[in-house]
Short mmCIF file of C-alpha atoms and ligand atoms in Angstrom, two decimals:
data_model
loop_
_atom_site.label_atom_id
_atom_site.label_comp_id
_atom_site.label_asym_id
_atom_site.label_seq_id
_atom_site.Cartn_x
_atom_site.Cartn_y
_atom_site.Cartn_z
CA MET A 274 94.82 128.22 109.78
CA ASP A 275 91.43 128.80 111.43
CA SER A 276 91.01 128.82 115.19
CA ILE A 277 88.10 128.56 117.58
CA LEU A 278 87.35 131.20 120.19
CA ILE A 279 85.37 130.27 123.31
CA GLN A 280 84.16 132.51 126.13
CA GLY A 281 83.71 130.19 129.08
CA GLY A 282 80.98 130.17 131.68
CA GLY A 283 77.23 129.80 131.50
CA ALA A 284 75.07 126.71 131.61
CA LEU A 285 74.05 124.99 128.36
CA HIS A 286 70.48 124.12 127.37
CA GLY A 287 68.89 122.77 124.22
CA GLN A 288 69.06 119.99 121.69
CA ILE A 289 71.78 118.75 119.33
CA PRO A 290 71.15 116.28 116.50
CA ILE A 291 73.81 113.56 116.41
CA ALA A 292 75.23 112.72 112.99
CA GLY A 293 75.97 109.37 111.38
CA ALA A 294 79.20 107.77 112.59
CA LYS A 295 82.39 108.85 110.84
CA ASN A 296 84.11 105.57 111.66
CA ALA A 297 81.20 103.47 110.40
CA CYS A 298 80.98 105.49 107.19
CA LEU A 299 84.71 105.14 106.50
CA ALA A 300 84.31 101.34 106.54
CA LEU A 301 81.00 101.31 104.65
CA MET A 302 82.28 103.40 101.74
CA PRO A 303 84.99 100.91 100.64
CA ALA A 304 82.34 98.17 100.68
CA THR A 305 81.16 99.66 97.37
CA LEU A 306 84.30 98.18 95.78
CA LEU A 307 82.93 94.68 96.45
CA ALA A 308 79.94 95.04 94.10
CA GLU A 309 79.27 96.19 90.55
CA GLU A 310 75.85 97.55 91.46
CA PRO A 311 75.39 100.87 93.30
CA LEU A 312 75.69 101.23 97.06
CA THR A 313 73.88 104.21 98.58
CA LEU A 314 74.56 105.43 102.12
CA THR A 315 72.20 107.74 103.99
CA ASN A 316 72.76 109.63 107.28
CA VAL A 317 76.30 110.39 106.09
CA PRO A 318 78.22 112.89 108.26
CA ARG A 319 79.67 115.92 106.43
CA LEU A 320 83.34 115.70 107.32
CA SER A 321 86.71 116.12 105.67
CA ASP A 322 87.55 112.44 106.34
CA ILE A 323 84.51 111.47 104.24
CA ALA A 324 85.76 113.80 101.48
CA THR A 325 89.15 112.07 101.66
CA MET A 326 87.60 108.61 101.33
CA THR A 327 85.47 109.93 98.43
CA GLN A 328 88.64 111.12 96.71
CA LEU A 329 90.33 107.75 97.30
CA LEU A 330 87.41 105.76 95.87
CA GLN A 331 87.25 108.08 92.86
CA SER A 332 90.98 107.57 92.28
CA LEU A 333 90.21 103.84 92.15
CA GLY A 334 87.64 104.46 89.40
CA ALA A 335 84.47 104.41 91.52
CA GLU A 336 81.74 106.98 90.92
CA VAL A 337 80.77 108.80 94.11
CA SER A 338 78.05 111.46 94.14
CA SER A 339 77.16 113.50 97.16
CA LEU A 340 73.41 114.21 97.37
CA ALA A 341 70.97 115.86 99.80
CA ASP A 342 73.50 118.44 100.96
CA GLY A 343 76.12 115.77 101.60
CA LYS A 344 73.91 113.51 103.74
CA VAL A 345 73.58 110.86 101.03
CA LEU A 346 76.40 109.22 99.09
CA ALA A 347 75.54 107.33 95.92
CA MET A 348 78.45 105.12 94.86
CA SER A 349 79.05 102.80 91.97
CA SER A 350 82.12 100.66 91.40
CA HIS A 351 80.86 99.26 88.12
CA ASP A 352 83.88 100.68 86.26
CA ALA A 353 86.36 100.71 89.15
CA GLU A 354 89.36 99.07 87.52
CA ASN A 355 92.27 100.72 89.33
CA HIS A 356 93.75 98.68 92.19
CA VAL A 357 96.44 101.13 93.35
CA ALA A 358 95.70 103.35 96.38
CA ASP A 359 98.19 106.17 96.12
CA TYR A 360 100.26 107.56 98.99
CA ASP A 361 99.15 111.13 98.28
CA ILE A 362 95.60 110.33 99.39
CA VAL A 363 96.22 107.45 101.80
CA ARG A 364 98.66 109.45 103.94
CA LYS A 365 95.88 111.88 104.90
CA MET A 366 93.95 109.26 106.83
CA ARG A 367 94.67 105.86 108.33
CA ALA A 368 91.20 104.51 107.48
CA SER A 369 92.28 104.55 103.81
CA ASN A 370 93.74 101.12 104.56
CA LEU A 371 90.14 99.80 104.51
CA VAL A 372 90.26 99.58 100.71
CA LEU A 373 92.83 96.77 100.91
CA GLY A 374 90.43 93.89 101.68
CA PRO A 375 87.74 94.96 99.15
CA LEU A 376 90.28 95.60 96.34
CA LEU A 377 91.89 92.23 96.91
CA ALA A 378 88.53 90.44 96.94
CA ARG A 379 87.35 92.25 93.80
CA HIS A 380 90.49 92.19 91.61
CA GLY A 381 92.65 89.45 93.14
CA HIS A 382 95.36 92.05 93.62
CA ALA A 383 95.82 95.40 95.33
CA VAL A 384 98.58 97.92 95.92
CA VAL A 385 97.89 100.14 98.91
CA SER A 386 100.22 102.67 100.46
CA LEU A 387 100.81 102.34 104.19
CA PRO A 388 98.67 105.03 105.84
CA GLY A 389 99.34 108.01 108.07
CA GLY A 390 96.53 109.32 110.31
CA CYS A 391 96.37 110.72 113.83
CA ALA A 392 99.68 111.04 115.65
CA ILE A 393 98.52 108.87 118.54
CA GLY A 394 100.86 105.92 118.27
CA ALA A 395 102.50 103.50 115.88
CA ARG A 396 99.26 101.89 114.63
CA PRO A 397 100.79 99.08 112.55
CA MET A 398 98.87 96.89 110.09
CA ASP A 399 100.22 93.46 111.00
CA LEU A 400 96.77 92.12 111.99
CA HIS A 401 95.22 93.18 108.68
CA ILE A 402 98.09 91.59 106.78
CA HIS A 403 98.12 88.38 108.78
CA GLY A 404 94.34 87.95 108.42
CA LEU A 405 94.39 88.48 104.65
CA GLU A 406 97.34 86.09 104.34
CA GLN A 407 95.28 83.45 106.14
CA LEU A 408 92.68 83.94 103.39
CA GLY A 409 95.36 83.05 100.84
CA ALA A 410 96.79 86.46 99.91
CA GLU A 411 100.50 86.98 99.39
CA ILE A 412 101.52 90.38 100.73
CA GLU A 413 104.84 92.16 100.38
CA LEU A 414 105.94 95.63 101.46
CA LYS A 415 107.78 97.50 98.70
CA GLU A 416 108.73 101.17 98.86
CA GLY A 417 106.03 102.07 101.37
CA TYR A 418 103.29 100.16 99.53
CA LEU A 419 101.64 96.87 100.43
CA HIS A 420 101.50 94.69 97.32
CA ALA A 421 98.83 92.05 97.85
CA LYS A 422 97.77 89.30 95.47
CA ALA A 423 95.58 86.24 95.59
CA SER A 424 96.22 84.60 92.22
CA ARG A 425 93.94 81.65 92.94
CA GLY A 426 91.30 83.78 94.70
CA LEU A 427 90.67 84.11 98.43
CA LYS A 428 89.73 81.03 100.46
CA GLY A 429 87.83 80.96 103.74
CA ALA A 430 89.93 80.31 106.85
CA ARG A 431 89.86 80.46 110.64
CA ILE A 432 91.60 83.65 111.78
CA GLU A 433 92.32 84.44 115.39
CA LEU A 434 93.22 88.08 116.01
CA ARG A 435 95.91 88.72 118.63
CA PHE A 436 94.03 91.93 119.48
CA ALA A 437 90.43 92.83 118.61
CA SER A 438 91.42 95.49 116.07
CA VAL A 439 88.53 97.41 114.53
CA GLY A 440 90.20 98.02 111.17
CA ALA A 441 91.60 94.49 110.83
CA THR A 442 88.17 92.99 111.59
CA GLU A 443 86.61 95.25 108.93
CA ASN A 444 89.20 94.50 106.24
CA ILE A 445 89.02 90.73 106.82
CA LEU A 446 85.22 90.77 107.05
CA MET A 447 84.89 92.57 103.70
CA ALA A 448 87.43 90.35 101.95
CA ALA A 449 85.81 87.18 103.33
CA THR A 450 82.38 88.00 101.89
CA LEU A 451 83.69 87.03 98.42
CA ALA A 452 86.13 84.26 99.51
CA LYS A 453 85.39 80.62 98.71
CA GLY A 454 84.01 78.76 101.73
CA THR A 455 83.70 79.71 105.37
CA THR A 456 85.76 82.25 107.29
CA VAL A 457 85.68 82.47 111.07
CA ILE A 458 87.16 85.56 112.75
CA GLU A 459 87.96 84.84 116.41
CA ASN A 460 88.54 87.68 118.89
CA ALA A 461 86.81 89.98 116.41
CA ALA A 462 86.15 93.61 117.33
CA ARG A 463 82.59 94.12 118.60
CA GLU A 464 82.18 97.87 118.05
CA PRO A 465 78.74 99.04 116.75
CA GLU A 466 80.54 100.16 113.57
CA ILE A 467 81.39 96.48 112.85
CA SER A 468 77.74 95.47 113.19
CA ASP A 469 76.75 98.39 110.98
CA LEU A 470 79.17 97.20 108.28
CA ALA A 471 77.90 93.61 108.61
CA THR A 472 74.28 94.82 108.32
CA CYS A 473 75.14 96.70 105.12
CA LEU A 474 77.06 93.74 103.67
CA ARG A 475 74.09 91.44 104.44
CA ALA A 476 71.81 93.88 102.58
CA MET A 477 74.25 93.46 99.66
CA GLY A 478 73.79 89.67 99.84
CA ALA A 479 76.67 88.62 102.11
CA GLN A 480 76.19 85.77 104.58
CA ILE A 481 77.48 86.89 107.97
CA ASP A 482 76.65 85.71 111.49
CA GLY A 483 77.89 86.70 114.92
CA ASP A 484 78.82 90.35 114.37
CA GLY A 485 78.67 92.13 117.71
CA THR A 486 80.19 89.02 119.37
CA ARG A 487 83.78 87.79 119.56
CA THR A 488 83.25 85.26 116.76
CA ILE A 489 82.10 86.32 113.30
CA THR A 490 81.34 83.65 110.70
CA ILE A 491 81.22 84.52 107.02
CA GLN A 492 80.04 82.17 104.30
CA GLY A 493 81.56 83.44 101.05
CA VAL A 494 79.25 84.19 98.10
CA ASP A 495 80.06 84.58 94.37
CA ARG A 496 78.92 88.16 94.08
CA LEU A 497 77.38 90.99 96.06
CA SER A 498 74.62 93.27 94.80
CA GLY A 499 73.65 96.90 95.43
CA ALA A 500 71.92 98.22 98.54
CA THR A 501 70.84 101.33 100.43
CA HIS A 502 72.00 101.61 104.02
CA PRO A 503 71.63 104.25 106.78
CA VAL A 504 74.86 104.93 108.72
CA VAL A 505 74.58 104.17 112.47
CA THR A 506 74.61 107.09 114.97
CA ASP A 507 78.05 108.42 115.92
CA ARG A 508 78.62 107.23 119.49
CA ILE A 509 81.78 109.33 119.85
CA GLU A 510 80.04 112.53 118.78
CA LEU A 511 77.20 111.55 121.13
CA GLY A 512 79.58 111.04 124.07
CA THR A 513 81.40 114.29 123.32
CA TYR A 514 78.23 116.40 123.45
CA MET A 515 77.00 114.50 126.52
CA LEU A 516 79.98 116.03 128.31
CA ALA A 517 79.04 119.63 127.46
CA PRO A 518 76.36 120.07 130.19
CA VAL A 519 78.37 117.88 132.55
CA ILE A 520 81.29 120.29 132.30
CA ALA A 521 79.45 123.60 131.97
CA GLY A 522 76.16 122.81 133.77
CA GLY A 523 72.66 122.72 132.28
CA GLU A 524 70.58 120.11 130.45
CA VAL A 525 70.97 118.98 126.85
CA GLU A 526 69.16 116.41 124.72
CA LEU A 527 71.18 114.58 122.08
CA LEU A 528 68.73 113.71 119.32
CA GLY A 529 69.08 110.18 117.99
CA GLY A 530 71.28 109.21 120.96
CA ARG A 531 70.86 105.76 122.45
CA ARG A 532 72.39 104.73 125.75
CA GLU A 533 73.47 101.28 124.56
CA LEU A 534 75.92 102.94 122.14
CA VAL A 535 77.81 104.51 125.05
CA SER A 536 76.87 102.44 128.09
CA ALA A 537 80.33 102.13 129.72
CA PHE A 538 80.85 105.86 129.25
CA ALA A 539 77.35 106.72 130.52
CA ASP A 540 77.94 104.58 133.63
CA LYS A 541 81.07 106.62 134.41
CA LEU A 542 79.23 109.93 133.94
CA GLU A 543 76.52 108.79 136.36
CA GLU A 544 79.18 107.69 138.83
CA SER A 545 80.60 111.19 138.50
CA GLY A 546 77.17 112.70 139.33
CA ALA A 547 75.42 113.33 135.99
CA ALA A 548 71.76 112.45 135.37
CA ILE A 549 71.00 110.60 132.13
CA GLU A 550 67.58 109.82 130.76
CA GLN A 551 66.61 107.97 127.58
CA THR A 552 63.73 109.81 125.90
CA ASP A 553 61.70 108.87 122.82
CA THR A 554 63.83 111.20 120.74
CA GLY A 555 67.28 110.85 122.23
CA LEU A 556 69.42 110.97 125.37
CA LYS A 557 68.91 113.76 127.88
CA ILE A 558 71.79 114.60 130.16
CA SER A 559 72.05 117.12 132.97
CA ARG A 560 74.40 118.09 135.70
CA LYS A 561 73.01 117.90 139.19
CA ASN A 562 73.72 120.75 141.59
CA GLY A 563 77.23 121.13 142.93
CA ARG A 564 80.58 119.78 141.87
CA MET A 565 81.01 116.51 140.02
CA ASN A 566 82.97 113.63 141.50
CA ALA A 567 86.32 112.28 140.38
CA VAL A 568 86.15 108.81 138.75
CA ASP A 569 88.77 106.37 137.51
CA VAL A 570 88.65 105.36 133.85
CA THR A 571 90.39 102.61 131.89
CA THR A 572 89.96 102.56 128.12
CA ALA A 573 89.17 99.20 126.54
CA VAL A 574 87.79 97.69 123.37
CA TYR A 575 83.99 97.83 122.99
CA PRO A 576 81.89 97.47 125.13
CA GLY A 577 84.49 99.06 127.42
CA PHE A 578 85.20 102.77 127.81
CA PRO A 579 86.16 104.09 124.32
CA THR A 580 89.65 105.46 123.81
CA ASP A 581 88.05 108.03 121.49
CA LEU A 582 86.30 109.60 124.53
CA GLN A 583 89.30 109.58 126.87
CA ALA A 584 90.52 113.11 126.05
CA GLN A 585 87.04 114.60 126.46
CA MET A 586 86.56 112.75 129.78
CA MET A 587 89.88 114.12 130.99
CA ALA A 588 88.68 117.67 130.24
CA HIS A 589 85.71 117.00 132.54
CA LEU A 590 87.75 115.40 135.32
CA CYS A 591 90.09 118.44 135.49
CA THR A 592 87.45 120.22 137.60
CA ALA A 593 85.87 117.22 139.37
CA ASP A 594 86.14 116.90 143.13
CA GLY A 595 89.09 114.61 144.00
CA THR A 596 91.71 112.66 142.09
CA SER A 597 90.94 110.61 138.97
CA VAL A 598 93.23 108.05 137.38
CA LEU A 599 92.90 107.52 133.61
CA GLU A 600 94.52 104.51 132.04
CA GLU A 601 94.93 104.39 128.26
CA THR A 602 95.29 100.79 127.07
CA ILE A 603 94.56 101.06 123.32
CA PHE A 604 97.09 103.62 122.06
CA GLU A 605 100.56 104.25 123.45
CA ASN A 606 100.71 108.02 122.90
CA ARG A 607 97.30 109.44 123.60
CA PHE A 608 97.75 112.04 126.34
CA MET A 609 98.93 114.90 124.15
CA HIS A 610 95.97 116.98 125.33
CA ALA A 611 97.23 116.84 128.94
CA PRO A 612 99.93 119.55 128.59
CA GLU A 613 97.40 121.78 126.80
CA LEU A 614 94.86 121.31 129.61
CA MET A 615 97.64 122.13 132.07
CA ARG A 616 98.10 125.46 130.29
CA MET A 617 94.52 126.14 131.35
CA GLY A 618 95.35 125.41 134.99
CA ALA A 619 94.65 121.66 135.17
CA ASP A 620 96.72 119.58 137.60
CA ILE A 621 97.70 116.44 135.66
CA SER A 622 100.70 114.14 135.80
CA VAL A 623 101.33 111.54 133.14
CA GLU A 624 103.43 108.44 133.52
CA GLY A 625 103.42 105.98 130.62
CA GLY A 626 99.83 105.01 129.91
CA THR A 627 98.47 106.49 133.15
CA ALA A 628 97.34 110.05 133.79
CA THR A 629 96.51 111.26 137.28
CA VAL A 630 94.16 114.23 137.34
CA ARG A 631 93.77 116.18 140.58
CA GLY A 632 90.59 118.24 140.28
CA VAL A 633 90.92 122.03 140.56
CA ASP A 634 88.04 124.46 141.27
CA ARG A 635 88.12 126.12 137.88
CA LEU A 636 90.11 126.18 134.64
CA LYS A 637 91.26 129.45 133.15
CA GLY A 638 91.04 130.31 129.45
CA ALA A 639 94.28 130.21 127.47
CA PRO A 640 95.56 129.85 123.91
CA VAL A 641 95.91 126.10 123.28
CA MET A 642 96.74 123.90 120.34
CA ALA A 643 94.86 120.91 119.01
CA THR A 644 97.09 117.89 118.45
CA ASP A 645 94.61 115.32 117.13
CA LEU A 646 90.92 114.96 116.47
CA ARG A 647 89.64 113.99 119.92
CA ALA A 648 92.21 116.15 121.73
CA SER A 649 90.89 119.20 119.81
CA VAL A 650 87.34 118.77 121.01
CA SER A 651 88.50 118.12 124.59
CA LEU A 652 90.04 121.60 124.56
CA ILE A 653 86.76 123.13 123.40
CA LEU A 654 84.93 121.33 126.20
CA ALA A 655 87.48 122.60 128.73
CA GLY A 656 87.07 126.12 127.33
CA LEU A 657 83.28 126.02 127.83
CA ALA A 658 83.67 125.96 131.60
CA ALA A 659 86.92 127.92 131.91
CA GLN A 660 87.05 131.44 133.19
CA GLY A 661 87.72 133.86 130.34
CA GLU A 662 88.73 133.27 126.77
CA THR A 663 90.18 130.12 125.21
CA VAL A 664 91.55 130.06 121.67
CA VAL A 665 92.01 126.61 120.13
CA SER A 666 94.28 126.63 117.10
CA ARG A 667 94.96 123.99 114.42
CA VAL A 668 91.27 123.18 114.22
CA TYR A 669 91.57 121.35 110.91
CA HIS A 670 91.69 118.18 113.04
CA LEU A 671 88.13 118.95 114.18
CA ASP A 672 86.83 119.16 110.62
CA ARG A 673 87.90 115.55 110.15
CA GLY A 674 85.42 114.27 112.72
CA TYR A 675 82.89 116.84 114.00
CA GLU A 676 80.31 118.19 111.58
CA GLN A 677 79.25 121.81 112.17
CA VAL A 678 80.88 121.79 115.58
CA VAL A 679 80.54 125.53 116.21
CA ARG A 680 76.90 125.59 115.10
CA LYS A 681 76.06 122.60 117.33
CA PHE A 682 77.66 124.13 120.44
CA ARG A 683 76.00 127.49 119.70
CA ALA A 684 72.62 125.74 119.48
CA ILE A 685 72.89 124.92 123.19
CA GLY A 686 73.97 128.43 124.14
CA ALA A 687 77.75 128.18 124.08
CA ASN A 688 79.67 131.36 123.37
CA ILE A 689 81.91 130.00 120.62
CA GLU A 690 82.99 131.16 117.17
CA ARG A 691 85.34 130.18 114.41
CA ILE A 692 87.94 132.72 113.45
CA LYS A 693 89.00 132.46 109.83
CA SER A 694 92.66 133.10 109.27
C1 UD1 B 964 89.54 102.56 114.92
C2 UD1 B 964 88.91 103.93 114.90
C3 UD1 B 964 89.61 104.87 115.88
C4 UD1 B 964 89.63 104.24 117.27
C5 UD1 B 964 90.20 102.83 117.22
C6 UD1 B 964 90.10 102.10 118.56
C7 UD1 B 964 88.18 104.05 112.59
C8 UD1 B 964 88.30 104.71 111.27
N1 UD1 B 964 89.01 104.47 113.55
O1 UD1 B 964 90.88 102.73 114.48
O2 UD1 B 964 88.90 106.10 115.92
O3 UD1 B 964 90.43 105.04 118.13
O4 UD1 B 964 89.48 102.04 116.25
O5 UD1 B 964 88.78 102.07 119.01
O6 UD1 B 964 87.30 103.21 112.80
N2 UD1 B 964 96.98 97.42 115.98
C9 UD1 B 964 98.03 96.57 115.75
N3 UD1 B 964 98.10 95.94 114.54
C10 UD1 B 964 97.16 96.12 113.57
C11 UD1 B 964 96.08 96.97 113.82
C12 UD1 B 964 96.00 97.62 115.04
O7 UD1 B 964 98.90 96.39 116.61
O8 UD1 B 964 97.29 95.50 112.50
C13 UD1 B 964 96.90 98.14 117.28
C14 UD1 B 964 97.01 99.64 117.08
O9 UD1 B 964 98.36 100.04 117.04
C15 UD1 B 964 96.31 100.18 118.28
C16 UD1 B 964 95.22 99.14 118.55
O10 UD1 B 964 95.61 97.97 117.84
O11 UD1 B 964 97.16 100.25 119.39
C17 UD1 B 964 93.83 99.57 118.12
O12 UD1 B 964 93.80 99.71 116.74
P1 UD1 B 964 92.51 99.40 115.85
O13 UD1 B 964 91.41 98.80 116.68
O14 UD1 B 964 92.95 98.68 114.64
O15 UD1 B 964 92.08 100.87 115.48
P2 UD1 B 964 91.76 101.46 114.06
O16 UD1 B 964 90.91 100.52 113.28
O17 UD1 B 964 92.99 102.02 113.44
#
């Protein structure tokens, strides 16, 4: 297995282009199953999760071609007749469950294995199932597979989500575009990836209002057509690279970055002492002189502080001046990076969903192990400012969500390389 070697120290300067959002793309790709005509996505990130979704769609009979060096995906579900999403592919990635709603809407039946994914908590699918049942589907769990059918077609309904789940909102939204009548999703997720999906579905002919708010209304149509859609900027990649100069010092511009994608996170960085400026081309971020301040952080659904930036923020707070309290409210087991950061000299105690980080002057390089996607990149960030050498192993997690991560960090002057095993 490859590892990543980082020599810490040294301020970072330069520009990094931010890719299209992995999480948006993973919801947009299954939307192809809703239409017979082609769906083309541009600004696609080149990641192993996208390759996994490609493989899943192909196993369902869709044609997926990767063009322009992987930045464009041309998909056609004209001949997609298979409605069984097999465990062998689905287990690689939780977002595979996003084929359930589209398959059900297209074929009236679907068999989808329960997914695997990051080891950051139980991550059940009850909200997806309940929502689709409200639309008239009958769903049973047999031998690890969800068997869903809607013999008389899907019918619009009012669905109130107990929690504003991103995936459940996406699955229900896609299924409802082809249901008869009106569907209202209450307490819907408001993440930019939801609005991106709704924008794409509208380009395909769907009638959707209210995305980006708590209430989404969908008027079902008989059929959707083809479209071409650019994937929204990846706000988690943006936030991750914003932390690089905050941790190591310097000034970096994130090309394509927009503050409104990360406003709760940007507010916290400013509170901690960073300077952020929106330019015509992106977001510029620099660390002012001296040590950064400790800040308290509580993760929340959008527009709150994203859980997907919690690990990276913790890496920063390890060397901030004072004590920071981080509360994780979205996932029950998402502090697995803390013991690794402690191997680098961080002073962290974890109790349930709360981590208390007492800032130390400097971290020291150490061999550490990546445990999930965001945890992996938090260890790289910590290594950038640590004294000496850090080796991050199990980096296959990184390939799931960060395109050309070594090249991007090197572009701003980081001393980092990938060691092939
Ligand atoms: C998406 C993102 C992931 C991010 C998460 C929260 C993708 C591909 N992944 O994941 O990176 O960390 O949003 O912002 O977009 N839950 C239930 N029942 C359900 C569904 C979810 O209890 O049926 C719970 C989960 O266990 C979890 C919480 O809701 O504790 C958040 O999950 P959800 O918003 O659904 O996240 P995902 O869509 O899986």
